[in-house]
Short mmCIF file of the N, C-alpha and C atoms (twelve columns), coordinates in Angstrom:
data_MODEL
# 
_entry.id   MODEL 
# 
loop_
_atom_site.group_PDB 
_atom_site.id 
_atom_site.type_symbol 
_atom_site.label_atom_id 
_atom_site.label_alt_id 
_atom_site.label_comp_id 
_atom_site.label_asym_id 
_atom_site.label_seq_id 
_atom_site.Cartn_x 
_atom_site.Cartn_y 
_atom_site.Cartn_z 
_atom_site.pdbx_PDB_model_num 
ATOM 1   N N  . MET A 1   0.837   -1.180 0.000   1 
ATOM 2   C CA . MET A 1   0.000   0.000  0.000   1 
ATOM 3   C C  . MET A 1   0.881   1.242  0.000   1 
ATOM 4   N N  . THR A 2   0.478   2.244  -0.760  1 
ATOM 5   C CA . THR A 2   1.192   3.518  -0.776  1 
ATOM 6   C C  . THR A 2   0.254   4.613  -0.284  1 
ATOM 7   N N  . LEU A 3   0.858   5.703  0.155   1 
ATOM 8   C CA . LEU A 3   0.095   6.815  0.717   1 
ATOM 9   C C  . LEU A 3   0.680   8.121  0.214   1 
ATOM 10  N N  . GLY A 4   -0.204  9.045  -0.143  1 
ATOM 11  C CA . GLY A 4   0.215   10.367 -0.570  1 
ATOM 12  C C  . GLY A 4   -0.570  11.434 0.165   1 
ATOM 13  N N  . VAL A 5   -0.106  12.662 0.035   1 
ATOM 14  C CA . VAL A 5   -0.793  13.819 0.614   1 
ATOM 15  C C  . VAL A 5   -0.980  14.864 -0.475  1 
ATOM 16  N N  . ARG A 6   -2.068  15.583 -0.419  1 
ATOM 17  C CA . ARG A 6   -2.301  16.726 -1.298  1 
ATOM 18  C C  . ARG A 6   -3.072  17.758 -0.503  1 
ATOM 19  N N  . ALA A 7   -2.937  19.018 -0.917  1 
ATOM 20  C CA . ALA A 7   -3.640  20.090 -0.206  1 
ATOM 21  C C  . ALA A 7   -4.210  21.099 -1.174  1 
ATOM 22  N N  . LEU A 8   -5.375  21.598 -0.825  1 
ATOM 23  C CA . LEU A 8   -5.934  22.748 -1.496  1 
ATOM 24  C C  . LEU A 8   -5.479  23.948 -0.673  1 
ATOM 25  N N  . VAL A 9   -4.610  24.764 -1.262  1 
ATOM 26  C CA . VAL A 9   -4.081  25.962 -0.609  1 
ATOM 27  C C  . VAL A 9   -4.840  27.150 -1.178  1 
ATOM 28  N N  . GLN A 10  -5.519  27.869 -0.302  1 
ATOM 29  C CA . GLN A 10  -6.388  28.966 -0.709  1 
ATOM 30  C C  . GLN A 10  -5.794  30.305 -0.288  1 
ATOM 31  N N  . ARG A 11  -5.755  31.246 -1.231  1 
ATOM 32  C CA . ARG A 11  -5.300  32.614 -0.942  1 
ATOM 33  C C  . ARG A 11  -6.463  33.471 -0.470  1 
ATOM 34  N N  . SER A 12  -6.152  34.646 0.069   1 
ATOM 35  C CA . SER A 12  -7.194  35.545 0.577   1 
ATOM 36  C C  . SER A 12  -8.108  36.055 -0.537  1 
ATOM 37  N N  . ASP A 13  -7.640  36.060 -1.797  1 
ATOM 38  C CA . ASP A 13  -8.497  36.467 -2.913  1 
ATOM 39  C C  . ASP A 13  -9.334  35.304 -3.444  1 
ATOM 40  N N  . GLY A 14  -9.250  34.154 -2.784  1 
ATOM 41  C CA . GLY A 14  -10.042 32.992 -3.161  1 
ATOM 42  C C  . GLY A 14  -9.382  32.047 -4.137  1 
ATOM 43  N N  . LYS A 15  -8.290  32.469 -4.763  1 
ATOM 44  C CA . LYS A 15  -7.621  31.605 -5.737  1 
ATOM 45  C C  . LYS A 15  -6.924  30.442 -5.041  1 
ATOM 46  N N  . VAL A 16  -6.741  29.350 -5.794  1 
ATOM 47  C CA . VAL A 16  -6.139  28.143 -5.252  1 
ATOM 48  C C  . VAL A 16  -4.854  27.810 -6.015  1 
ATOM 49  N N  . LEU A 17  -3.940  27.183 -5.296  1 
ATOM 50  C CA . LEU A 17  -2.631  26.830 -5.841  1 
ATOM 51  C C  . LEU A 17  -2.705  25.532 -6.630  1 
ATOM 52  N N  . LEU A 18  -2.222  25.579 -7.873  1 
ATOM 53  C CA . LEU A 18  -2.080  24.397 -8.714  1 
ATOM 54  C C  . LEU A 18  -0.639  24.343 -9.203  1 
ATOM 55  N N  . VAL A 19  -0.142  23.137 -9.426  1 
ATOM 56  C CA . VAL A 19  1.222   22.980 -9.916  1 
ATOM 57  C C  . VAL A 19  1.231   22.071 -11.142 1 
ATOM 58  N N  . ARG A 20  2.196   22.342 -12.019 1 
ATOM 59  C CA . ARG A 20  2.421   21.510 -13.193 1 
ATOM 60  C C  . ARG A 20  3.772   20.812 -13.010 1 
ATOM 61  N N  . HIS A 21  3.751   19.497 -13.045 1 
ATOM 62  C CA . HIS A 21  4.982   18.723 -12.911 1 
ATOM 63  C C  . HIS A 21  5.685   18.593 -14.263 1 
ATOM 64  N N  . THR A 22  6.965   18.381 -14.224 1 
ATOM 65  C CA . THR A 22  7.736   18.225 -15.455 1 
ATOM 66  C C  . THR A 22  7.554   16.842 -16.067 1 
ATOM 67  N N  . TYR A 23  7.044   15.883 -15.310 1 
ATOM 68  C CA . TYR A 23  7.019   14.491 -15.754 1 
ATOM 69  C C  . TYR A 23  5.626   13.965 -16.091 1 
ATOM 70  N N  . THR A 24  4.588   14.812 -16.018 1 
ATOM 71  C CA . THR A 24  3.239   14.373 -16.356 1 
ATOM 72  C C  . THR A 24  2.423   15.575 -16.811 1 
ATOM 73  N N  . LYS A 25  1.326   15.313 -17.501 1 
ATOM 74  C CA . LYS A 25  0.490   16.391 -18.029 1 
ATOM 75  C C  . LYS A 25  -0.561  16.812 -17.014 1 
ATOM 76  N N  . GLY A 26  -0.975  18.056 -17.117 1 
ATOM 77  C CA . GLY A 26  -2.072  18.568 -16.317 1 
ATOM 78  C C  . GLY A 26  -1.637  19.343 -15.094 1 
ATOM 79  N N  . LEU A 27  -2.607  20.042 -14.522 1 
ATOM 80  C CA . LEU A 27  -2.398  20.812 -13.298 1 
ATOM 81  C C  . LEU A 27  -2.967  20.041 -12.115 1 
ATOM 82  N N  . TYR A 28  -2.217  20.017 -11.023 1 
ATOM 83  C CA . TYR A 28  -2.535  19.241 -9.829  1 
ATOM 84  C C  . TYR A 28  -2.531  20.132 -8.598  1 
ATOM 85  N N  . LEU A 29  -3.202  19.672 -7.555  1 
ATOM 86  C CA . LEU A 29  -2.993  20.249 -6.239  1 
ATOM 87  C C  . LEU A 29  -1.608  19.835 -5.774  1 
ATOM 88  N N  . PRO A 30  -0.901  20.686 -5.035  1 
ATOM 89  C CA . PRO A 30  0.443   20.306 -4.587  1 
ATOM 90  C C  . PRO A 30  0.396   19.142 -3.600  1 
ATOM 91  N N  . GLY A 31  1.429   18.329 -3.660  1 
ATOM 92  C CA . GLY A 31  1.518   17.190 -2.757  1 
ATOM 93  C C  . GLY A 31  2.418   16.119 -3.326  1 
ATOM 94  N N  . GLY A 32  2.456   14.989 -2.651  1 
ATOM 95  C CA . GLY A 32  3.297   13.896 -3.103  1 
ATOM 96  C C  . GLY A 32  3.250   12.737 -2.128  1 
ATOM 97  N N  . GLY A 33  4.200   11.859 -2.279  1 
ATOM 98  C CA . GLY A 33  4.212   10.630 -1.507  1 
ATOM 99  C C  . GLY A 33  4.714   10.799 -0.085  1 
ATOM 100 N N  . VAL A 34  4.145   9.983  0.789   1 
ATOM 101 C CA . VAL A 34  4.617   9.890  2.167   1 
ATOM 102 C C  . VAL A 34  5.790   8.916  2.156   1 
ATOM 103 N N  . GLU A 35  6.939   9.385  2.602   1 
ATOM 104 C CA . GLU A 35  8.137   8.557  2.583   1 
ATOM 105 C C  . GLU A 35  8.161   7.591  3.768   1 
ATOM 106 N N  . LYS A 36  8.907   6.520  3.619   1 
ATOM 107 C CA . LYS A 36  9.025   5.516  4.673   1 
ATOM 108 C C  . LYS A 36  9.467   6.179  5.976   1 
ATOM 109 N N  . GLY A 37  8.752   5.875  7.058   1 
ATOM 110 C CA . GLY A 37  9.074   6.425  8.369   1 
ATOM 111 C C  . GLY A 37  8.558   7.831  8.604   1 
ATOM 112 N N  . GLU A 38  7.846   8.399  7.646   1 
ATOM 113 C CA . GLU A 38  7.360   9.772  7.737   1 
ATOM 114 C C  . GLU A 38  5.858   9.752  8.056   1 
ATOM 115 N N  . ILE A 39  5.390   10.688 8.853   1 
ATOM 116 C CA . ILE A 39  3.959   10.795 9.086   1 
ATOM 117 C C  . ILE A 39  3.366   11.762 8.061   1 
ATOM 118 N N  . ALA A 40  2.068   11.623 7.804   1 
ATOM 119 C CA . ALA A 40  1.426   12.388 6.737   1 
ATOM 120 C C  . ALA A 40  1.594   13.898 6.907   1 
ATOM 121 N N  . SER A 41  1.468   14.404 8.115   1 
ATOM 122 C CA . SER A 41  1.570   15.854 8.316   1 
ATOM 123 C C  . SER A 41  2.965   16.376 7.995   1 
ATOM 124 N N  . VAL A 42  3.994   15.581 8.263   1 
ATOM 125 C CA . VAL A 42  5.366   15.978 7.924   1 
ATOM 126 C C  . VAL A 42  5.553   15.946 6.412   1 
ATOM 127 N N  . SER A 43  4.974   14.949 5.750   1 
ATOM 128 C CA . SER A 43  5.024   14.877 4.292   1 
ATOM 129 C C  . SER A 43  4.368   16.106 3.682   1 
ATOM 130 N N  . LEU A 44  3.225   16.501 4.249   1 
ATOM 131 C CA . LEU A 44  2.525   17.679 3.755   1 
ATOM 132 C C  . LEU A 44  3.409   18.919 3.859   1 
ATOM 133 N N  . LEU A 45  4.038   19.117 5.000   1 
ATOM 134 C CA . LEU A 45  4.937   20.266 5.180   1 
ATOM 135 C C  . LEU A 45  6.035   20.264 4.122   1 
ATOM 136 N N  . ARG A 46  6.658   19.111 3.924   1 
ATOM 137 C CA . ARG A 46  7.767   18.989 2.977   1 
ATOM 138 C C  . ARG A 46  7.308   19.248 1.544   1 
ATOM 139 N N  . GLU A 47  6.226   18.605 1.149   1 
ATOM 140 C CA . GLU A 47  5.753   18.720 -0.232  1 
ATOM 141 C C  . GLU A 47  5.283   20.136 -0.566  1 
ATOM 142 N N  . LEU A 48  4.578   20.781 0.360   1 
ATOM 143 C CA . LEU A 48  4.116   22.142 0.104   1 
ATOM 144 C C  . LEU A 48  5.281   23.111 -0.059  1 
ATOM 145 N N  . LYS A 49  6.314   22.951 0.750   1 
ATOM 146 C CA . LYS A 49  7.497   23.805 0.648   1 
ATOM 147 C C  . LYS A 49  8.224   23.545 -0.675  1 
ATOM 148 N N  . GLU A 50  8.394   22.261 -1.010  1 
ATOM 149 C CA . GLU A 50  9.096   21.910 -2.246  1 
ATOM 150 C C  . GLU A 50  8.367   22.433 -3.484  1 
ATOM 151 N N  . GLU A 51  7.078   22.157 -3.569  1 
ATOM 152 C CA . GLU A 51  6.354   22.420 -4.809  1 
ATOM 153 C C  . GLU A 51  5.811   23.835 -4.941  1 
ATOM 154 N N  . GLY A 52  5.448   24.468 -3.822  1 
ATOM 155 C CA . GLY A 52  4.825   25.783 -3.920  1 
ATOM 156 C C  . GLY A 52  5.405   26.859 -3.041  1 
ATOM 157 N N  . GLY A 53  6.440   26.540 -2.257  1 
ATOM 158 C CA . GLY A 53  7.004   27.527 -1.350  1 
ATOM 159 C C  . GLY A 53  6.070   27.862 -0.203  1 
ATOM 160 N N  . VAL A 54  5.134   26.987 0.091   1 
ATOM 161 C CA . VAL A 54  4.122   27.215 1.127   1 
ATOM 162 C C  . VAL A 54  4.628   26.691 2.464   1 
ATOM 163 N N  . GLU A 55  4.546   27.543 3.487   1 
ATOM 164 C CA . GLU A 55  4.922   27.145 4.841   1 
ATOM 165 C C  . GLU A 55  3.726   27.356 5.761   1 
ATOM 166 N N  . LEU A 56  3.428   26.360 6.558   1 
ATOM 167 C CA . LEU A 56  2.259   26.410 7.441   1 
ATOM 168 C C  . LEU A 56  2.492   27.334 8.635   1 
ATOM 169 N N  . THR A 57  1.448   28.089 8.975   1 
ATOM 170 C CA . THR A 57  1.443   28.898 10.194  1 
ATOM 171 C C  . THR A 57  0.288   28.486 11.093  1 
ATOM 172 N N  . GLY A 58  -0.566  27.611 10.585  1 
ATOM 173 C CA . GLY A 58  -1.711  27.110 11.326  1 
ATOM 174 C C  . GLY A 58  -1.868  25.628 11.064  1 
ATOM 175 N N  . THR A 59  -2.960  25.095 11.507  1 
ATOM 176 C CA . THR A 59  -3.224  23.672 11.348  1 
ATOM 177 C C  . THR A 59  -4.124  23.454 10.141  1 
ATOM 178 N N  . PRO A 60  -3.667  22.683 9.163   1 
ATOM 179 C CA . PRO A 60  -4.524  22.424 7.998   1 
ATOM 180 C C  . PRO A 60  -5.704  21.536 8.389   1 
ATOM 181 N N  . ARG A 61  -6.819  21.742 7.722   1 
ATOM 182 C CA . ARG A 61  -8.013  20.938 7.979   1 
ATOM 183 C C  . ARG A 61  -7.941  19.660 7.153   1 
ATOM 184 N N  . LEU A 62  -8.051  18.531 7.814   1 
ATOM 185 C CA . LEU A 62  -8.105  17.254 7.116   1 
ATOM 186 C C  . LEU A 62  -9.494  17.122 6.504   1 
ATOM 187 N N  . VAL A 63  -9.540  16.993 5.176   1 
ATOM 188 C CA . VAL A 63  -10.815 16.863 4.480   1 
ATOM 189 C C  . VAL A 63  -11.220 15.399 4.394   1 
ATOM 190 N N  . GLY A 64  -10.254 14.532 4.053   1 
ATOM 191 C CA . GLY A 64  -10.586 13.124 3.937   1 
ATOM 192 C C  . GLY A 64  -9.437  12.292 3.427   1 
ATOM 193 N N  . ILE A 65  -9.651  10.986 3.416   1 
ATOM 194 C CA . ILE A 65  -8.690  10.023 2.877   1 
ATOM 195 C C  . ILE A 65  -9.402  9.306  1.743   1 
ATOM 196 N N  . TYR A 66  -8.776  9.282  0.575   1 
ATOM 197 C CA . TYR A 66  -9.409  8.807  -0.647  1 
ATOM 198 C C  . TYR A 66  -8.632  7.644  -1.248  1 
ATOM 199 N N  . SER A 67  -9.359  6.713  -1.836  1 
ATOM 200 C CA . SER A 67  -8.732  5.628  -2.581  1 
ATOM 201 C C  . SER A 67  -8.332  6.150  -3.959  1 
ATOM 202 N N  . ASN A 68  -7.111  5.854  -4.357  1 
ATOM 203 C CA . ASN A 68  -6.620  6.223  -5.685  1 
ATOM 204 C C  . ASN A 68  -6.415  4.960  -6.529  1 
ATOM 205 N N  . GLU A 69  -7.188  3.943  -6.230  1 
ATOM 206 C CA . GLU A 69  -7.079  2.617  -6.847  1 
ATOM 207 C C  . GLU A 69  -7.131  2.670  -8.375  1 
ATOM 208 N N  . ALA A 70  -7.942  3.544  -8.940  1 
ATOM 209 C CA . ALA A 70  -8.086  3.609  -10.395 1 
ATOM 210 C C  . ALA A 70  -6.792  4.018  -11.092 1 
ATOM 211 N N  . ILE A 71  -5.960  4.776  -10.419 1 
ATOM 212 C CA . ILE A 71  -4.703  5.248  -11.009 1 
ATOM 213 C C  . ILE A 71  -3.530  4.380  -10.596 1 
ATOM 214 N N  . PHE A 72  -3.507  3.976  -9.327  1 
ATOM 215 C CA . PHE A 72  -2.383  3.205  -8.803  1 
ATOM 216 C C  . PHE A 72  -2.907  2.227  -7.756  1 
ATOM 217 N N  . PRO A 73  -2.802  0.928  -7.999  1 
ATOM 218 C CA . PRO A 73  -3.362  -0.059 -7.062  1 
ATOM 219 C C  . PRO A 73  -2.860  0.128  -5.618  1 
ATOM 220 N N  . ASN A 74  -3.801  0.030  -4.684  1 
ATOM 221 C CA . ASN A 74  -3.528  0.137  -3.247  1 
ATOM 222 C C  . ASN A 74  -3.000  1.499  -2.804  1 
ATOM 223 N N  . ASP A 75  -3.252  2.544  -3.578  1 
ATOM 224 C CA . ASP A 75  -2.800  3.886  -3.228  1 
ATOM 225 C C  . ASP A 75  -3.941  4.658  -2.575  1 
ATOM 226 N N  . HIS A 76  -3.595  5.475  -1.583  1 
ATOM 227 C CA . HIS A 76  -4.554  6.356  -0.926  1 
ATOM 228 C C  . HIS A 76  -3.962  7.757  -0.829  1 
ATOM 229 N N  . VAL A 77  -4.843  8.757  -0.827  1 
ATOM 230 C CA . VAL A 77  -4.424  10.154 -0.744  1 
ATOM 231 C C  . VAL A 77  -5.101  10.794 0.464   1 
ATOM 232 N N  . VAL A 78  -4.298  11.426 1.319   1 
ATOM 233 C CA . VAL A 78  -4.792  12.198 2.451   1 
ATOM 234 C C  . VAL A 78  -4.906  13.646 1.964   1 
ATOM 235 N N  . PHE A 79  -6.112  14.193 2.034   1 
ATOM 236 C CA . PHE A 79  -6.398  15.504 1.451   1 
ATOM 237 C C  . PHE A 79  -6.672  16.534 2.540   1 
ATOM 238 N N  . TYR A 80  -5.973  17.671 2.436   1 
ATOM 239 C CA . TYR A 80  -6.072  18.757 3.407   1 
ATOM 240 C C  . TYR A 80  -6.540  20.046 2.717   1 
ATOM 241 N N  . HIS A 81  -7.056  20.975 3.525   1 
ATOM 242 C CA . HIS A 81  -7.438  22.304 3.053   1 
ATOM 243 C C  . HIS A 81  -6.740  23.342 3.922   1 
ATOM 244 N N  . LEU A 82  -5.997  24.237 3.298   1 
ATOM 245 C CA . LEU A 82  -5.336  25.341 3.998   1 
ATOM 246 C C  . LEU A 82  -6.019  26.633 3.603   1 
ATOM 247 N N  . ARG A 83  -6.589  27.289 4.579   1 
ATOM 248 C CA . ARG A 83  -7.281  28.555 4.354   1 
ATOM 249 C C  . ARG A 83  -6.301  29.720 4.487   1 
ATOM 250 N N  . PRO A 84  -6.706  30.897 3.989   1 
ATOM 251 C CA . PRO A 84  -5.858  32.078 4.184   1 
ATOM 252 C C  . PRO A 84  -5.566  32.275 5.667   1 
ATOM 253 N N  . GLY A 85  -4.351  32.674 5.980   1 
ATOM 254 C CA . GLY A 85  -3.947  32.878 7.365   1 
ATOM 255 C C  . GLY A 85  -3.340  31.648 8.012   1 
ATOM 256 N N  . GLU A 86  -3.448  30.498 7.345   1 
ATOM 257 C CA . GLU A 86  -2.875  29.264 7.880   1 
ATOM 258 C C  . GLU A 86  -1.539  28.925 7.215   1 
ATOM 259 N N  . TRP A 87  -1.078  29.822 6.335   1 
ATOM 260 C CA . TRP A 87  0.173   29.572 5.625   1 
ATOM 261 C C  . TRP A 87  0.761   30.904 5.166   1 
ATOM 262 N N  . VAL A 88  2.042   30.872 4.856   1 
ATOM 263 C CA . VAL A 88  2.726   32.014 4.244   1 
ATOM 264 C C  . VAL A 88  3.485   31.504 3.028   1 
ATOM 265 N N  . GLY A 89  3.699   32.401 2.083   1 
ATOM 266 C CA . GLY A 89  4.410   32.044 0.860   1 
ATOM 267 C C  . GLY A 89  5.893   32.299 0.975   1 
ATOM 268 N N  . GLY A 90  6.635   31.500 0.265   1 
ATOM 269 C CA . GLY A 90  8.081   31.642 0.203   1 
ATOM 270 C C  . GLY A 90  8.572   31.093 -1.120  1 
ATOM 271 N N  . GLU A 91  9.805   30.694 -1.147  1 
ATOM 272 C CA . GLU A 91  10.394  30.137 -2.362  1 
ATOM 273 C C  . GLU A 91  10.229  28.624 -2.383  1 
ATOM 274 N N  . ALA A 92  9.782   28.105 -3.513  1 
ATOM 275 C CA . ALA A 92  9.712   26.654 -3.688  1 
ATOM 276 C C  . ALA A 92  11.132  26.100 -3.718  1 
ATOM 277 N N  . THR A 93  11.328  24.934 -3.112  1 
ATOM 278 C CA . THR A 93  12.672  24.363 -3.014  1 
ATOM 279 C C  . THR A 93  12.918  23.234 -3.996  1 
ATOM 280 N N  . SER A 94  11.877  22.781 -4.685  1 
ATOM 281 C CA . SER A 94  12.039  21.696 -5.653  1 
ATOM 282 C C  . SER A 94  12.864  22.170 -6.838  1 
ATOM 283 N N  . VAL A 95  13.755  21.317 -7.285  1 
ATOM 284 C CA . VAL A 95  14.575  21.629 -8.454  1 
ATOM 285 C C  . VAL A 95  14.226  20.632 -9.551  1 
ATOM 286 N N  . GLY A 96  13.647  21.132 -10.645 1 
ATOM 287 C CA . GLY A 96  13.373  20.293 -11.792 1 
ATOM 288 C C  . GLY A 96  12.082  19.506 -11.757 1 
ATOM 289 N N  . GLU A 97  11.310  19.558 -10.670 1 
ATOM 290 C CA . GLU A 97  10.069  18.785 -10.592 1 
ATOM 291 C C  . GLU A 97  8.855   19.590 -11.041 1 
ATOM 292 N N  . ILE A 98  8.824   20.883 -10.729 1 
ATOM 293 C CA . ILE A 98  7.670   21.725 -11.028 1 
ATOM 294 C C  . ILE A 98  8.031   22.697 -12.149 1 
ATOM 295 N N  . SER A 99  7.228   22.659 -13.221 1 
ATOM 296 C CA . SER A 99  7.494   23.560 -14.339 1 
ATOM 297 C C  . SER A 99  6.665   24.839 -14.277 1 
ATOM 298 N N  . GLU A 100 5.572   24.818 -13.488 1 
ATOM 299 C CA . GLU A 100 4.717   26.001 -13.416 1 
ATOM 300 C C  . GLU A 100 3.899   25.976 -12.132 1 
ATOM 301 N N  . ILE A 101 3.743   27.151 -11.534 1 
ATOM 302 C CA . ILE A 101 2.856   27.353 -10.396 1 
ATOM 303 C C  . ILE A 101 1.752   28.290 -10.864 1 
ATOM 304 N N  . VAL A 102 0.505   27.902 -10.635 1 
ATOM 305 C CA . VAL A 102 -0.649  28.669 -11.107 1 
ATOM 306 C C  . VAL A 102 -1.572  28.950 -9.923  1 
ATOM 307 N N  . TRP A 103 -2.004  30.195 -9.803  1 
ATOM 308 C CA . TRP A 103 -3.060  30.543 -8.844  1 
ATOM 309 C C  . TRP A 103 -4.325  30.702 -9.667  1 
ATOM 310 N N  . ALA A 104 -5.304  29.820 -9.445  1 
ATOM 311 C CA . ALA A 104 -6.486  29.750 -10.298 1 
ATOM 312 C C  . ALA A 104 -7.757  30.051 -9.526  1 
ATOM 313 N N  . ASP A 105 -8.723  30.611 -10.240 1 
ATOM 314 C CA . ASP A 105 -10.064 30.818 -9.706  1 
ATOM 315 C C  . ASP A 105 -10.699 29.434 -9.563  1 
ATOM 316 N N  . PRO A 106 -11.138 29.037 -8.371  1 
ATOM 317 C CA . PRO A 106 -11.697 27.696 -8.190  1 
ATOM 318 C C  . PRO A 106 -13.003 27.468 -8.950  1 
ATOM 319 N N  . HIS A 107 -13.628 28.534 -9.420  1 
ATOM 320 C CA . HIS A 107 -14.877 28.416 -10.175 1 
ATOM 321 C C  . HIS A 107 -14.643 28.458 -11.683 1 
ATOM 322 N N  . ALA A 108 -13.376 28.644 -12.092 1 
ATOM 323 C CA . ALA A 108 -13.029 28.676 -13.518 1 
ATOM 324 C C  . ALA A 108 -11.613 28.108 -13.670 1 
ATOM 325 N N  . LEU A 109 -11.461 26.826 -13.365 1 
ATOM 326 C CA . LEU A 109 -10.145 26.186 -13.418 1 
ATOM 327 C C  . LEU A 109 -9.645  26.086 -14.851 1 
ATOM 328 N N  . PRO A 110 -8.327  26.128 -15.050 1 
ATOM 329 C CA . PRO A 110 -7.779  25.939 -16.394 1 
ATOM 330 C C  . PRO A 110 -8.241  24.604 -16.983 1 
ATOM 331 N N  . THR A 111 -8.342  24.544 -18.294 1 
ATOM 332 C CA . THR A 111 -8.898  23.369 -18.965 1 
ATOM 333 C C  . THR A 111 -8.085  22.103 -18.749 1 
ATOM 334 N N  . ASP A 112 -6.793  22.230 -18.474 1 
ATOM 335 C CA . ASP A 112 -5.981  21.018 -18.290 1 
ATOM 336 C C  . ASP A 112 -5.795  20.631 -16.821 1 
ATOM 337 N N  . THR A 113 -6.662  21.151 -15.959 1 
ATOM 338 C CA . THR A 113 -6.669  20.714 -14.560 1 
ATOM 339 C C  . THR A 113 -7.139  19.261 -14.534 1 
ATOM 340 N N  . THR A 114 -6.443  18.413 -13.784 1 
ATOM 341 C CA . THR A 114 -6.778  16.989 -13.772 1 
ATOM 342 C C  . THR A 114 -8.181  16.764 -13.198 1 
ATOM 343 N N  . PRO A 115 -8.849  15.694 -13.632 1 
ATOM 344 C CA . PRO A 115 -10.198 15.418 -13.126 1 
ATOM 345 C C  . PRO A 115 -10.265 15.287 -11.602 1 
ATOM 346 N N  . ALA A 116 -9.289  14.623 -10.994 1 
ATOM 347 C CA . ALA A 116 -9.302  14.481 -9.535  1 
ATOM 348 C C  . ALA A 116 -9.178  15.843 -8.856  1 
ATOM 349 N N  . THR A 117 -8.342  16.705 -9.393  1 
ATOM 350 C CA . THR A 117 -8.193  18.054 -8.843  1 
ATOM 351 C C  . THR A 117 -9.500  18.821 -8.983  1 
ATOM 352 N N  . GLN A 118 -10.149 18.708 -10.127 1 
ATOM 353 C CA . GLN A 118 -11.439 19.372 -10.320 1 
ATOM 354 C C  . GLN A 118 -12.470 18.892 -9.304  1 
ATOM 355 N N  . ARG A 119 -12.493 17.581 -9.037  1 
ATOM 356 C CA . ARG A 119 -13.451 17.036 -8.070  1 
ATOM 357 C C  . ARG A 119 -13.191 17.550 -6.659  1 
ATOM 358 N N  . ARG A 120 -11.919 17.609 -6.262  1 
ATOM 359 C CA . ARG A 120 -11.597 18.067 -4.912  1 
ATOM 360 C C  . ARG A 120 -11.907 19.553 -4.756  1 
ATOM 361 N N  . VAL A 121 -11.609 20.355 -5.778  1 
ATOM 362 C CA . VAL A 121 -11.931 21.783 -5.708  1 
ATOM 363 C C  . VAL A 121 -13.442 21.968 -5.621  1 
ATOM 364 N N  . ALA A 122 -14.195 21.209 -6.413  1 
ATOM 365 C CA . ALA A 122 -15.662 21.287 -6.353  1 
ATOM 366 C C  . ALA A 122 -16.179 20.844 -4.996  1 
ATOM 367 N N  . GLU A 123 -15.535 19.874 -4.397  1 
ATOM 368 C CA . GLU A 123 -15.942 19.405 -3.078  1 
ATOM 369 C C  . GLU A 123 -15.847 20.535 -2.047  1 
ATOM 370 N N  . ILE A 124 -14.789 21.331 -2.141  1 
ATOM 371 C CA . ILE A 124 -14.574 22.418 -1.180  1 
ATOM 372 C C  . ILE A 124 -15.437 23.642 -1.499  1 
ATOM 373 N N  . PHE A 125 -15.507 24.029 -2.773  1 
ATOM 374 C CA . PHE A 125 -16.129 25.303 -3.133  1 
ATOM 375 C C  . PHE A 125 -17.564 25.205 -3.631  1 
ATOM 376 N N  . ALA A 126 -18.019 24.012 -4.008  1 
ATOM 377 C CA . ALA A 126 -19.362 23.899 -4.564  1 
ATOM 378 C C  . ALA A 126 -20.150 22.757 -3.928  1 
ATOM 379 N N  . ASP A 127 -19.749 22.360 -2.730  1 
ATOM 380 C CA . ASP A 127 -20.411 21.255 -2.048  1 
ATOM 381 C C  . ASP A 127 -20.518 20.032 -2.949  1 
ATOM 382 N N  . GLY A 128 -19.449 19.802 -3.717  1 
ATOM 383 C CA . GLY A 128 -19.408 18.643 -4.596  1 
ATOM 384 C C  . GLY A 128 -19.370 17.353 -3.808  1 
ATOM 385 N N  . PRO A 129 -19.653 16.244 -4.467  1 
ATOM 386 C CA . PRO A 129 -19.719 14.966 -3.752  1 
ATOM 387 C C  . PRO A 129 -18.344 14.443 -3.378  1 
ATOM 388 N N  . ASN A 130 -18.325 13.653 -2.322  1 
ATOM 389 C CA . ASN A 130 -17.139 12.912 -1.908  1 
ATOM 390 C C  . ASN A 130 -17.546 11.448 -1.876  1 
ATOM 391 N N  . ASP A 131 -17.130 10.705 -2.910  1 
ATOM 392 C CA . ASP A 131 -17.478 9.301  -2.971  1 
ATOM 393 C C  . ASP A 131 -16.363 8.403  -2.418  1 
ATOM 394 N N  . GLY A 132 -15.305 9.035  -1.878  1 
ATOM 395 C CA . GLY A 132 -14.207 8.280  -1.301  1 
ATOM 396 C C  . GLY A 132 -13.111 7.916  -2.283  1 
ATOM 397 N N  . TYR A 133 -13.315 8.265  -3.560  1 
ATOM 398 C CA . TYR A 133 -12.305 7.969  -4.582  1 
ATOM 399 C C  . TYR A 133 -11.650 9.254  -5.055  1 
ATOM 400 N N  . TRP A 134 -10.333 9.182  -5.198  1 
ATOM 401 C CA . TRP A 134 -9.585  10.351 -5.614  1 
ATOM 402 C C  . TRP A 134 -9.905  10.676 -7.063  1 
# 
């Protein structure tokens, strides 16, 4: 079984953070894999700093744990929501992994936003369904 973390990071103007990786198509919520011996909250801190330069100043809200079976067998994603005031921006530390950082209107996401990202954003901003699948 594998485990990952992702977060919806929201700015005070309502826009949300999306990232484009160099190794796959589409825009994603920032996040990544939980490394061996690491707890999910530590993974979240590391991944947000690496991919978006985001540093926590508050406690992120755990939204849910989702099965990602359709994409990767036995994979699960722990999903968090960071509201304005719960984080500060800085410099991303990832080298070569992220090709673009986008702040997007959650009600008008770019066309190449991944379906899972669209579902999670809708879950937060439009009372979209949570069927337990990423």
